[in-house]
Each structure stands twice: as structure tokens, then as C-alpha cells.
XYZ file of C-alpha atoms in Angstrom:
674
model
C -8.777 31.633 -40.099
C -5.235 31.507 -41.459
C -2.997 28.761 -40.194
C 0.712 28.959 -39.665
C 2.487 26.223 -41.580
C 5.610 25.127 -39.821
C 8.130 22.977 -41.637
C 9.602 20.257 -39.507
C 12.363 19.503 -42.005
C 13.651 23.018 -42.487
C 12.470 25.399 -39.750
C 13.007 28.962 -40.959
C 12.137 32.216 -39.227
C 10.018 34.481 -41.390
C 12.685 37.208 -41.301
C 15.538 34.816 -42.158
C 15.744 35.410 -45.951
C 18.682 37.882 -45.668
C 20.430 35.424 -43.353
C 19.924 32.619 -45.878
C 21.345 34.737 -48.705
C 24.392 35.824 -46.696
C 25.090 32.296 -45.439
C 24.844 30.977 -49.006
C 27.383 33.540 -50.205
C 29.725 32.746 -47.316
C 29.566 28.991 -47.922
C 30.275 29.544 -51.626
C 33.187 31.860 -50.777
C 34.645 29.288 -48.383
C 34.409 26.583 -51.065
C 36.113 28.773 -53.673
C 38.870 29.869 -51.296
C 39.574 26.263 -50.291
C 40.401 25.378 -53.938
C 42.181 28.674 -54.579
C 44.478 28.314 -51.578
C 45.159 24.620 -52.297
C 46.061 25.283 -55.932
C 47.862 28.545 -55.092
C 45.586 30.425 -57.455
C 46.471 28.346 -60.544
C 43.534 26.544 -62.192
C 45.217 25.950 -65.561
C 47.093 22.961 -66.845
C 46.737 19.833 -64.758
C 44.565 21.682 -62.265
C 41.836 22.323 -64.822
C 39.838 19.291 -63.646
C 39.654 20.733 -60.105
C 38.325 24.003 -61.477
C 35.677 21.995 -63.329
C 34.838 20.089 -60.125
C 34.480 23.341 -58.165
C 32.195 25.052 -60.682
C 30.074 21.906 -61.069
C 29.526 21.234 -57.368
C 29.508 24.701 -55.768
C 25.701 24.954 -56.050
C 25.359 21.554 -54.351
C 27.635 22.677 -51.544
C 25.620 25.855 -50.918
C 22.305 23.963 -50.795
C 23.694 21.249 -48.504
C 25.256 23.860 -46.219
C 22.014 25.849 -45.895
C 19.938 22.733 -45.277
C 22.306 21.593 -42.517
C 22.348 25.051 -40.930
C 18.561 25.184 -41.041
C 18.266 21.700 -39.577
C 20.375 22.868 -36.616
C 18.008 25.778 -35.977
C 20.058 28.624 -37.426
C 17.091 30.374 -39.077
C 14.632 30.355 -36.190
C 15.905 33.594 -34.646
C 17.586 36.811 -35.652
C 21.370 36.948 -35.449
C 21.217 39.736 -32.880
C 19.986 37.108 -30.404
C 22.534 34.352 -31.122
C 24.605 32.869 -28.323
C 27.121 30.163 -27.577
C 24.739 27.364 -28.537
C 24.269 28.910 -31.972
C 28.023 29.005 -32.560
C 28.233 25.356 -31.537
C 25.343 24.585 -33.900
C 27.235 26.217 -36.798
C 30.210 23.929 -36.185
C 28.000 20.837 -35.975
C 26.097 21.836 -39.116
C 29.286 22.307 -41.143
C 30.704 19.002 -39.891
C 27.596 17.270 -41.220
C 27.571 19.395 -44.384
C 31.227 18.656 -45.160
C 30.707 14.916 -44.686
C 27.620 14.979 -46.937
C 29.447 16.917 -49.685
C 32.484 14.635 -49.621
C 30.279 11.540 -49.646
C 28.086 12.836 -52.471
C 31.071 13.671 -54.683
C 32.651 10.289 -53.957
C 29.438 8.398 -54.789
C 27.912 10.431 -57.620
C 31.113 11.280 -59.531
C 29.909 14.650 -60.903
C 33.142 15.194 -62.849
C 34.853 12.501 -64.946
C 38.232 13.374 -66.426
C 40.771 11.404 -68.403
C 43.948 10.702 -66.571
C 47.173 11.941 -68.095
C 50.679 10.663 -67.697
C 54.102 11.604 -68.987
C 56.045 9.048 -71.046
C 59.532 9.385 -72.543
C 59.766 9.098 -76.344
C 63.053 8.444 -78.146
C 63.792 9.380 -81.748
C 66.782 10.197 -83.876
C 67.399 13.449 -85.610
C 70.423 13.969 -87.805
C 71.961 10.868 -86.376
C 71.504 12.049 -82.830
C 69.264 10.151 -80.451
C 66.865 12.504 -78.700
C 64.591 11.674 -75.749
C 61.554 13.876 -75.059
C 58.686 13.728 -72.529
C 55.194 13.490 -74.011
C 51.832 13.855 -72.191
C 49.421 11.124 -73.173
C 45.810 10.480 -72.124
C 44.922 7.456 -70.106
C 41.633 5.909 -69.001
C 38.941 8.252 -67.543
C 38.307 8.414 -63.752
C 36.224 10.395 -61.268
C 37.665 13.592 -59.793
C 37.472 13.632 -55.990
C 38.097 16.354 -53.429
C 41.675 16.532 -52.164
C 41.967 16.135 -48.390
C 43.504 19.593 -48.029
C 40.513 21.168 -49.832
C 38.111 19.357 -47.480
C 39.940 20.636 -44.386
C 40.235 24.178 -45.731
C 36.554 24.298 -46.693
C 35.424 23.220 -43.228
C 37.675 25.667 -41.388
C 36.905 28.591 -43.686
C 33.140 28.025 -43.684
C 33.008 27.831 -39.880
C 35.183 30.926 -39.507
C 33.136 33.021 -41.980
C 29.724 31.932 -40.640
C 30.674 32.507 -37.010
C 32.351 35.832 -37.814
C 29.243 37.106 -39.612
C 27.009 36.289 -36.656
C 29.421 37.765 -34.160
C 29.746 40.975 -36.193
C 25.965 41.414 -36.319
C 25.757 40.856 -32.569
C 28.522 43.393 -31.944
C 26.748 46.024 -33.989
C 23.269 45.430 -32.563
C 24.594 45.281 -28.997
C 26.304 48.605 -29.534
C 29.790 47.351 -28.681
C 31.251 49.053 -31.735
C 29.553 52.319 -30.867
C 30.690 54.965 -28.434
C 28.752 56.308 -25.491
C 28.330 59.663 -27.194
C 24.577 59.856 -26.980
C 24.386 63.573 -27.543
C 24.582 66.778 -25.600
C 22.709 66.750 -22.319
C 22.977 63.002 -21.725
C 22.552 62.035 -18.072
C 25.356 60.061 -16.432
C 24.177 56.831 -14.811
C 25.924 54.841 -12.084
C 24.823 51.188 -12.134
C 24.574 49.144 -8.938
C 25.382 45.568 -9.949
C 28.204 44.516 -12.241
C 26.760 41.104 -13.105
C 24.444 39.961 -15.856
C 21.753 42.480 -14.888
C 24.166 45.414 -15.042
C 25.576 44.369 -18.415
C 22.047 43.916 -19.728
C 21.175 47.489 -18.698
C 24.316 48.836 -20.409
C 23.500 47.041 -23.660
C 19.945 48.364 -23.555
C 21.164 51.940 -23.014
C 23.419 51.590 -26.061
C 20.612 50.235 -28.200
C 18.392 53.155 -27.206
C 20.436 56.374 -27.534
C 17.207 58.380 -27.518
C 17.045 57.699 -23.765
C 20.033 60.070 -23.371
C 21.556 57.978 -20.573
C 25.313 57.322 -20.456
C 26.637 54.686 -18.018
C 29.839 55.698 -16.226
C 30.621 52.639 -14.082
C 29.437 49.939 -11.723
C 29.135 49.296 -8.006
C 29.423 45.625 -7.041
C 30.065 43.817 -3.758
C 32.065 41.001 -5.385
C 35.759 41.784 -4.640
C 36.843 39.748 -7.684
C 35.239 42.312 -9.988
C 36.956 45.335 -8.435
C 38.744 47.423 -11.086
C 37.857 45.045 -13.930
C 36.490 46.616 -17.115
C 33.679 45.123 -19.162
C 33.541 44.899 -22.950
C 32.451 48.547 -23.117
C 35.339 49.794 -21.000
C 33.224 50.423 -17.898
C 34.911 49.685 -14.581
C 33.668 48.392 -11.220
C 34.438 51.408 -9.015
C 33.750 49.871 -5.601
C 31.165 48.169 -3.403
C 27.912 49.341 -1.848
C 29.071 48.798 1.710
C 32.281 50.789 2.194
C 32.601 52.785 -1.013
C 29.042 53.929 -1.751
C 29.225 57.402 -0.196
C 32.725 58.095 -1.547
C 31.879 57.085 -5.111
C 28.638 59.065 -5.171
C 30.578 62.154 -4.075
C 33.423 61.584 -6.557
C 31.564 60.734 -9.767
C 28.432 62.792 -8.979
C 26.062 60.765 -11.198
C 22.850 62.278 -12.501
C 21.013 59.036 -11.746
C 21.572 55.654 -10.088
C 20.107 52.386 -11.395
C 19.882 49.243 -9.264
C 20.483 46.416 -11.757
C 20.242 43.396 -9.455
C 16.811 41.780 -9.922
C 17.266 39.658 -6.786
C 18.808 42.413 -4.625
C 17.781 42.120 -0.945
C 15.787 44.910 0.609
C 18.658 45.902 2.911
C 20.908 46.707 -0.068
C 18.169 48.663 -1.848
C 17.385 50.636 1.298
C 21.074 51.494 1.776
C 21.432 52.773 -1.786
C 18.148 54.708 -1.633
C 19.148 56.414 1.609
C 22.551 57.472 0.254
C 21.049 58.801 -2.995
C 18.231 60.692 -1.253
C 20.766 62.416 0.990
C 22.418 63.830 -2.154
C 19.245 64.430 -4.142
C 20.176 61.826 -6.791
C 17.212 60.154 -8.545
C 17.248 56.376 -8.297
C 15.492 53.717 -10.324
C 15.580 49.942 -10.276
C 15.609 47.130 -12.773
C 12.431 45.015 -12.749
C 12.445 41.990 -10.492
C 12.720 38.506 -11.965
C 8.961 38.036 -11.473
C 8.189 41.298 -13.314
C 10.428 40.290 -16.216
C 8.700 36.914 -16.447
C 5.283 38.569 -16.276
C 6.074 40.872 -19.214
C 3.752 39.658 -21.951
C 5.656 41.336 -24.801
C 8.109 38.469 -25.210
C 11.044 40.921 -25.115
C 13.316 42.042 -22.303
C 13.079 45.798 -22.827
C 14.927 46.433 -19.590
C 15.903 50.062 -20.191
C 12.285 51.009 -20.810
C 11.131 48.973 -17.817
C 13.332 50.771 -15.302
C 11.018 52.092 -12.613
C 11.086 54.010 -9.379
C 12.084 52.089 -6.279
C 9.002 50.961 -4.372
C 8.608 50.140 -0.721
C 8.269 46.429 -1.502
C 11.782 46.565 -2.980
C 13.135 47.634 0.402
C 11.873 44.884 2.693
C 14.357 44.351 5.472
C 14.325 40.575 4.941
C 16.013 38.338 2.417
C 13.352 37.095 -0.028
C 12.948 33.355 -0.500
C 13.674 32.318 -4.068
C 12.686 28.880 -5.289
C 13.041 27.296 -8.690
C 9.401 27.207 -9.731
C 9.936 24.398 -12.251
C 11.280 22.250 -9.428
C 8.931 23.122 -6.575
C 5.890 23.085 -8.857
C 6.820 19.912 -10.720
C 4.017 18.007 -8.984
C 1.510 20.214 -10.846
C 2.847 19.346 -14.294
C 0.238 17.681 -16.511
C -2.340 17.801 -13.688
C -5.738 19.509 -13.461
C -5.307 22.329 -10.929
C -8.136 24.427 -9.461
C -7.682 27.873 -7.924
C -10.577 29.405 -5.991
C -10.612 33.172 -5.682
C -8.680 33.173 -8.970
C -9.382 36.854 -9.603
C -7.920 38.095 -6.311
C -4.390 39.312 -5.693
C -3.123 35.962 -4.379
C -5.347 33.815 -6.600
C -4.354 35.586 -9.816
C -0.640 35.249 -9.049
C -1.222 31.577 -8.269
C -2.762 31.174 -11.726
C 0.173 32.934 -13.403
C 2.818 30.804 -11.720
C 0.917 27.517 -12.011
C 0.460 28.125 -15.749
C 4.249 28.223 -16.114
C 4.782 24.630 -14.918
C 2.637 23.041 -17.627
C -0.587 21.812 -15.984
C -3.087 19.928 -18.126
C -5.766 22.466 -17.180
C -6.052 25.410 -14.789
C -9.601 25.852 -13.463
C -10.172 29.487 -12.472
C -13.024 29.766 -9.958
C -14.368 33.130 -8.807
C -17.786 34.636 -8.119
C -16.696 38.159 -9.200
C -17.225 38.348 -12.963
C -14.883 41.288 -13.615
C -11.961 39.794 -11.697
C -12.415 36.403 -13.358
C -12.583 37.992 -16.804
C -9.368 39.975 -16.228
C -7.201 37.035 -15.121
C -8.597 34.775 -17.857
C -7.950 37.451 -20.500
C -4.416 37.986 -19.198
C -3.584 34.286 -19.282
C -5.099 33.681 -22.707
C -4.176 36.855 -24.602
C -1.015 38.157 -22.901
C 0.570 34.871 -21.866
C -0.901 32.620 -24.569
C -2.039 30.040 -22.001
C -4.553 27.760 -23.712
C -5.266 25.505 -20.730
C -7.146 28.014 -18.533
C -10.885 27.467 -18.000
C -12.910 30.208 -16.256
C -15.684 29.032 -13.948
C -18.091 31.599 -12.543
C -19.153 30.045 -9.242
C -19.460 30.751 -5.537
C -17.616 28.453 -3.133
C -20.479 28.790 -0.649
C -22.904 26.966 -2.984
C -22.570 23.232 -2.406
C -24.422 21.912 -5.466
C -22.637 24.252 -7.867
C -19.199 23.307 -6.518
C -20.084 19.594 -6.698
C -20.908 20.098 -10.370
C -17.596 21.881 -10.964
C -15.557 19.175 -9.227
C -17.413 16.382 -11.034
C -16.905 18.061 -14.413
C -13.214 18.960 -14.134
C -11.942 16.428 -11.542
C -8.973 18.481 -10.256
C -6.007 16.729 -8.686
C -4.952 19.803 -6.678
C -7.062 22.628 -5.224
C -5.627 25.923 -3.969
C -8.355 27.566 -1.878
C -7.544 31.302 -1.938
C -11.117 32.645 -1.915
C -11.549 34.828 1.164
C -12.565 38.257 2.401
C -9.530 40.137 3.718
C -10.441 43.642 4.938
C -10.490 43.592 8.735
C -12.666 46.663 9.229
C -15.188 45.509 6.616
C -15.449 42.091 8.240
C -16.022 43.665 11.648
C -19.083 45.388 10.231
C -20.276 42.263 8.382
C -19.478 39.323 10.669
C -22.122 37.010 9.189
C -20.652 37.271 5.699
C -17.118 36.976 7.076
C -17.909 33.654 8.746
C -20.042 32.417 5.844
C -17.385 33.148 3.196
C -14.146 32.470 5.070
C -15.107 29.651 7.443
C -18.204 27.840 6.174
C -17.136 27.986 2.526
C -13.703 26.583 3.434
C -15.323 23.751 5.390
C -17.548 23.001 2.414
C -14.657 23.037 -0.080
C -12.524 20.812 2.171
C -15.380 18.280 2.486
C -16.132 18.287 -1.241
C -12.438 17.842 -2.043
C -12.331 14.792 0.218
C -15.517 13.338 -1.268
C -14.132 13.837 -4.790
C -10.821 12.215 -3.760
C -8.772 15.254 -4.725
C -5.101 14.474 -4.177
C -4.086 17.756 -2.478
C -6.075 20.597 -0.902
C -4.127 23.733 0.113
C -5.755 26.457 2.234
C -4.375 29.996 2.039
C -4.459 31.382 5.588
C -3.081 34.422 7.420
C -1.219 35.345 10.583
C -4.436 37.001 11.797
C -5.718 33.464 12.484
C -3.191 33.220 15.334
C -4.898 34.053 18.659
C -7.487 36.011 16.663
C -8.808 39.297 17.991
C -11.073 40.202 15.058
C -13.918 38.529 13.196
C -11.708 38.221 10.121
C -8.967 36.485 12.130
C -11.477 34.194 13.843
C -13.032 33.246 10.504
C -9.608 32.191 9.166
C -8.846 30.282 12.376
C -12.099 28.378 11.898
C -11.051 27.698 8.303
C -7.801 26.177 9.589
C -9.785 23.990 12.016
C -12.058 22.812 9.206
C -9.045 21.838 7.091
C -7.421 19.955 9.971
C -10.664 18.097 10.714
C -11.105 17.156 7.047
C -7.604 15.647 7.021
C -8.839 13.075 9.568
C -12.186 12.454 7.898
C -10.778 12.059 4.367
C -7.426 10.230 4.534
C -7.219 9.849 0.728
C -6.740 13.602 0.338
C -3.679 15.448 1.616
C -4.637 18.725 3.327
C -2.230 21.588 4.034
C -2.601 25.107 5.405
C -0.244 27.929 4.443
C 0.034 30.799 6.913
C 1.951 34.031 6.320
C 1.923 37.721 7.174
C 0.797 40.775 5.255
C 1.246 40.722 1.491
C 2.440 43.945 -0.079
C 0.137 45.145 -2.829
C -2.719 42.789 -2.041
C -6.260 44.059 -1.691
C -6.042 43.991 2.102
C -2.589 45.577 2.398
C -1.897 48.940 4.018
C 0.476 49.935 1.198
C -2.215 50.870 -1.390
C -3.969 52.909 1.304
C -0.784 54.844 2.075
C -0.169 55.415 -1.659
C -3.616 56.944 -2.110
C -3.199 59.148 0.955
C 0.201 60.410 -0.250
C -1.191 61.072 -3.749
C -3.868 63.442 -2.367
C -1.414 65.267 -0.117
C -2.024 63.437 3.142
C -2.379 62.968 5.922
C -1.112 59.397 6.150
C -3.067 57.683 8.900
C -1.358 55.230 11.244
C -3.328 53.531 13.979
C -0.528 53.504 16.556
C 3.190 54.282 16.563
C 3.875 50.901 18.211
C 2.094 48.908 15.480
C 4.255 46.330 13.672
C 3.507 43.826 10.931
C 5.279 41.120 8.955
C 5.495 41.740 5.218
C 6.241 39.753 2.085
C 5.668 40.169 -1.662
C 2.847 38.528 -3.587
C 5.135 36.381 -5.811
C 7.028 35.144 -2.766
C 3.806 34.286 -0.953
C 2.588 32.329 -3.947
C 5.858 30.423 -4.196
C 5.376 29.384 -0.568
C 1.827 28.260 -1.258
C 2.908 26.142 -4.241
C 5.876 24.727 -2.334
C 3.692 23.835 0.657
C 1.545 21.676 -1.582
C 4.393 19.175 -1.838
C 6.194 19.501 1.524
C 6.127 16.332 3.590
C 3.693 13.433 3.512
C 1.533 14.170 6.577
C -1.958 15.546 6.021
C -3.452 18.396 8.040
C -0.186 20.260 8.617
C 0.151 24.046 8.850
C 3.180 25.605 7.144
C 4.575 29.035 7.997
C 7.218 31.122 6.253
C 10.091 32.535 8.271
C 9.086 36.178 7.872
C 12.190 37.800 9.359
C 11.777 40.848 11.575
C 8.449 42.707 11.764
C 8.258 46.218 10.267
C 6.955 49.220 12.196
C 3.994 50.657 10.288
C 5.005 54.234 11.056
C 8.482 53.562 9.593
C 6.814 52.072 6.515
C 4.735 55.240 6.127
C 7.828 57.440 6.395
C 9.673 55.341 3.800
C 6.814 55.602 1.333
C 6.600 59.380 1.786
C 10.348 59.742 1.152
C 10.169 57.472 -1.907
C 7.567 59.896 -3.272
C 10.147 62.692 -3.098
C 8.573 64.295 -0.028
C 9.493 64.645 3.614
C 7.299 63.208 6.387
C 5.876 65.688 8.895
C 6.901 68.554 6.604
C 5.306 67.886 3.207
C 3.001 65.059 4.312
C 1.609 64.791 7.804
C 1.427 61.491 9.667
C -1.653 61.249 11.842
C -2.059 58.726 14.670
C -5.742 57.721 14.671
C -5.729 55.006 17.335
C -6.125 51.242 17.050
C -9.502 49.829 16.080
C -11.395 47.471 18.342
C -9.660 44.109 18.537
C -6.651 45.235 16.481
C -3.361 43.892 17.832
C -0.149 45.902 17.997
C 1.966 42.921 16.991
C 0.934 39.936 14.850
C 2.234 36.451 15.607
C 2.927 33.517 13.309
C 2.409 30.672 15.802
C -0.222 29.965 18.431
C 1.093 29.350 21.967
C 0.238 25.650 21.676
C 2.129 25.286 18.381
C 5.789 24.334 18.109
C 7.858 25.574 15.135
C 9.569 22.654 13.436
C 11.875 22.596 10.393
C 10.871 21.220 6.997
C 12.907 20.192 3.937
C 11.848 23.427 2.226
C 13.960 26.548 2.451
C 12.852 28.790 5.354
C 9.456 27.124 5.681
C 8.479 25.927 9.144
C 5.811 23.495 10.269
C 3.497 24.496 13.095
C 3.507 21.337 15.184
C 0.294 20.873 17.161
C -2.050 18.213 18.523
C -4.702 16.935 16.167
C -8.224 18.275 16.584
C -11.145 15.973 17.241
C -13.226 16.221 14.024
C -16.418 15.461 15.983
C -15.834 18.480 18.188
C -15.096 20.662 15.146
C -18.295 19.412 13.518
C -20.385 20.441 16.541
C -18.766 23.880 16.525
C -19.612 24.406 12.872
C -23.190 23.236 13.405
C -23.676 25.960 16.026
C -22.049 28.583 13.822
C -24.039 27.514 10.785
C -27.273 27.933 12.748
C -26.354 31.476 13.811
C -25.349 32.368 10.251
C -28.653 31.022 8.927
C -30.535 33.162 11.438
C -28.420 36.200 10.528
C -27.820 37.012 14.194
C -24.634 39.068 13.812
C -24.291 40.044 17.474
C -24.746 36.501 18.767
C -22.403 35.145 16.095
C -19.617 37.611 16.896
C -19.954 36.891 20.620
C -20.028 33.134 20.066
C -16.961 33.138 17.819
C -14.894 35.268 20.195
C -15.786 33.047 23.146
C -15.261 29.937 21.099
C -11.599 30.493 20.477
C -10.870 31.515 24.041
C -12.486 28.284 25.262
C -10.953 26.046 22.610
C -10.259 22.515 23.835
C -7.637 20.512 21.978
C -8.562 16.841 21.676
C -7.049 13.813 20.021
C -8.837 12.339 16.968
C -10.303 9.492 18.998
C -12.178 11.987 21.160
C -10.156 11.410 24.360
C -10.551 14.557 26.417
C -8.655 13.345 29.427
C -5.738 15.634 28.624
C -7.869 18.588 27.613
C -6.060 21.876 27.528
C -7.993 25.128 27.601
C -6.686 28.176 25.835
C -5.348 29.030 22.433
């Protein structure tokens, strides 16, 4: 196996040889010009010693200059990617280089020359006294750099080195090119005049084969109105008042949304206006998609994609600085159960970014575990991931895993999610979602894990299905464990539907649209809360460090619920079709136990603010762990017997008859009901 040898003294990128050669020539030119300008182009006569000094030391100067530039990181990247810090590094490098050159010449004396002086000599010729001036040699001394040469060399070297880098960046960014990309180029209107919009423009210039010519920007910042960028493109108006007018005036062939963090309301407004005029619309990848690109390059123009329904959520997404909210995971051993699932895999991706000591990936599905491990190791170059093929329902196996890896934080995301499937398999639903969670919570407490975070769902609120009841039981088990094991901090994270997850309605609608319909909706009144997978995972990570109390349940402010039938219509239109004309929408009726509207809080819970942005705490009385233990003993017996009918009946009655007790078992203030 070949090893890469990296020099700590002179870090050089493997493609930096042309840059080294050009920098060497520029430093030499600056040194020559400094002498030439100081001596006004005359090296003869008394200036001959300076010419000798220049020719003797110019090689030294070039070597010193290149070493200083390399030491300041100038050969670790291509010049097309340089920025302000690189220009500052050039100045610092030449300050150091100039000082080293001046000091070396002053100490080493590379050129020794005899001093000369003019003396008057008198003599008589033909009786006339004549006085002439004669040049005579004096003692030898070292030749040093004049102060003006030092100043000129520094200024010229900085100017030439910076100019060369800037010129390369201009050319590679396409700023010296025109937008003439050939006949038939499509005109593109860009929504967003900020960094994202400028990035798209630069990418379109670098890739003329895309045949896309930007014609202007739309931006809601009034300070940008009418201002041109470096390519001469102007901000034509905003997306609120001017959108329709500008689309009619400029008649673009395509519209690109270039705001990675654009709220769903803005995207929906632009999509609606473009669809009315038959204008294709694409969007720049989100920040999460850019970070998840394993290529190491921001190839934004080639990553432009069709607008998806998750881009058009009617709520403002929560954005957290992952390095800050996940700082408590840095240099810790973190375990994720259900690591191959939609939530678990995104947890692994984001946790890997904050620098944990190890990430333990636990899943009982071999294919899913293999895929996330391969992605982390090969695409993201994460060397701290350890795959563990194990089932959270097996006590001895999980004890072995915890004893071997000793995690400080556990994110328990392993769960079955499909409501209809769980209705048909209630025993497995309870065994996997409730009993396995109880087991993991107990083992975490016994192993003195610092933090245990349960991933829950809004279906656990006043549950009407087996799946919802199983997650409600999981929440009870976590709350009870927080009393039994005070050395471990327990937290539950509850949120609504996650777009794109295995249990989401969106993939179902996509498949139905792809085959020509019909799109099936259970009831026209049905509403659900929605959020994206990356946002859900940010909440989960953030909840692991919110507050000091153990056993709390944290809920995201989900905004307004979305009507499922409206979601179906949006997805059909985004596919370029019309609902009820090209694709039929069929109302099939609600399934048994399915609620028209999901809730985020139980009636006995009280929403309370937290220090985290738009995360609420579900305030509630503490459960009596003894009572919870008796409940789980009954359920465990029914699961062991495999009596599905009795189990389903018992679980449904159990929640309706739930009695809230204090931890000391006082039932004097018992309250019946959810």
C-alpha cells in the first residue's frame, strides 16, 4: 500500500509546480525591477557593485520567497480557488521573506567591494597650477541593500504575486468572458441575488456546454435593487410585488431558485407563478444536500434539480449551527440504533461531522447497515464508524455491545413506522417499538450512559393505532427509566411526519403519479404536520443537550398542518400534470383508528419554552416507575404468548385508563384519561 508523504515544512499541492515556477519568475522580476528603478536603469560606474549584488543574491531571494509562500500555505490549492485569506497570506509571506533577505545579506556579506573616493590632486604644468579630481580605492566593505530597493522589492513582489492570482481567478470564474454561449442558449432568471445566485452565475460561465445564459436576479432585499454584479447582471425586482411583472417582461426560458435556505412559502409562490406561464423551474440544492455531496466539489450548476414538494413546506425551517448544537458529541463515543433507517442514517451523517471519537452503527438489517457504513467510509471518508449487526430486542447481545464500546450518548431510532403494517402485526409492533425501547433504556442506565435520546412521533399522542400505542409505551418506558437511573439523562424527541422517510406518504404519492395514478387519499379532511429529515435530525441532536432535567419530552414547533389532498395536488402539478385531469385523486376512506388530525401534545401536557430555537417542552407529571413496570410485565406476557387480539385490546384499553402518578407512588390525586 502506497503512503502519501506530507511535508510539514513545505506543504505543496501536487499540481502546484506551475505555480511555483510562475511565483519564482515573479519574485525574480520584482527583485530586478527594484534595482532597475532605484538606479534609473544605470548599472555602470559606481553602481556596478549593486549590479553584482543583484546577480549574486537573486537566486537566494527566489528560494526564500518560495519557501515563505509555501510555509503560508500558498501551494496547497489551485489559484482558481484562492480568496481573501490567500491574498493576506501573500503579504505576510513577503514581509517575512523581505526581512530574511535583508538580514541574510547584512550578516553573510555576499558581495565585498572596495570603497572609492574622490580626492583633489594639484600639479603644475607650464608654470600653471592645475587641480584635478582623482578616484582612488579605499578599504573594502560589504555591499548592503539600499532602503529604497528593499521597499520597492516588497511592494513590487506583493503586487505581482497578487495580480497573478487574481488574473487566474478572473479567467477561471469567467469574469473576462461574455455570456455568448452559442445559438439556442436558454435565458435563465435567477431568484436570489446573494452568494447562492452569484455562485450559480459563475458555474454557468464555467460550463458553457450547459447553454444557459443568466439575464438577471430577483431578490427581496431592497438594498440590492438595480445594483449590477461583477458580470453586469442587475437585480430586477423582488418576489413579492414584482414577480409576475418581471416574468411577463423578460419572458425567461427557465427560472432557478438560488437560495439554499429559501422558505417553503417563497418557493411555492415562485413555482405557482412559473407554472401559470409554463416556465420550467429548478432549484439550487439545499445546504444539507451540498454538505452531503461526497465529491468534494460544489458543482452547483450540475446539481440544479426540479423543485420537490419538501422544498415547498409552508413553514419556516429551523436552522441550527450543527457544530454548536452538537458540540457535546465531540470526541465522545456515540451509538445510533436503527442506523440504516431514514432517520438513523441521517443521524449518523450529521454526528460524523462534529468529530466524535467513534460512531457505533447498530442495525439488524444487514443491507441497510452496509449501505450507511459504506457511505460514511467511502464517500465521506469517516474512519470512526463501526458497524454492529445486532437486534435491540436481544438483551445479552446489546449488553455485549454496550460493554465493548461504552457509548456516552445513545440515539435510539430503531422502530417500525408503517401504521397499516403494524395494525396487521401488533405483536411485533409492541415487541420492537415498546419492549425493545424499555430494554435499551434499562441497559443504558445500567451501563451509566450519559445521555439516552428516544426518537418518538406525534402518533404517540392520544394513540389510536397499534403503532401509536407502541411509541406511547416507549415514551413511558423512557420516563420511568429516568427515575430508576438518575445517573443517565433521558430525553424523548417528538415530531410529526418526516418527508422522504420510509413511513412517509410522499414516496407513495410519487410511485402512484409515476404509474399514471390514481393518487389515493384517505379523506379530504386529513391533515398532517411535515418536516424534512435533516431538520428532524437537527432537533434530535439539539434535544440531547437541552436543559438539565431527565425524562423530558421535547417537541418541535411544526407550524400549520398540511392538508393531504393539497399535498397530493401539489405533487401532481410539480410532475407537470394537472390533478383530476391527467391524474385522478381517489378518496379511499380512513383506515380503522386513523385520525383526521394529528396532535403534538397530550391533553395533560403543557407546552413550555426551552432555550433552543422553536423547541418546546411537554410539561407533565412524572410517571410512577412501579406502575409502568407492572404494565410492561402484562404486555410482555401477552407478547410471549403471541396473543395478538388480546394484546391489541389490552394496549388500547391501557392508554384510555392511564393513571398518572407521582414517583413515590401516591395515587391520591390520580387522574384518569390521556
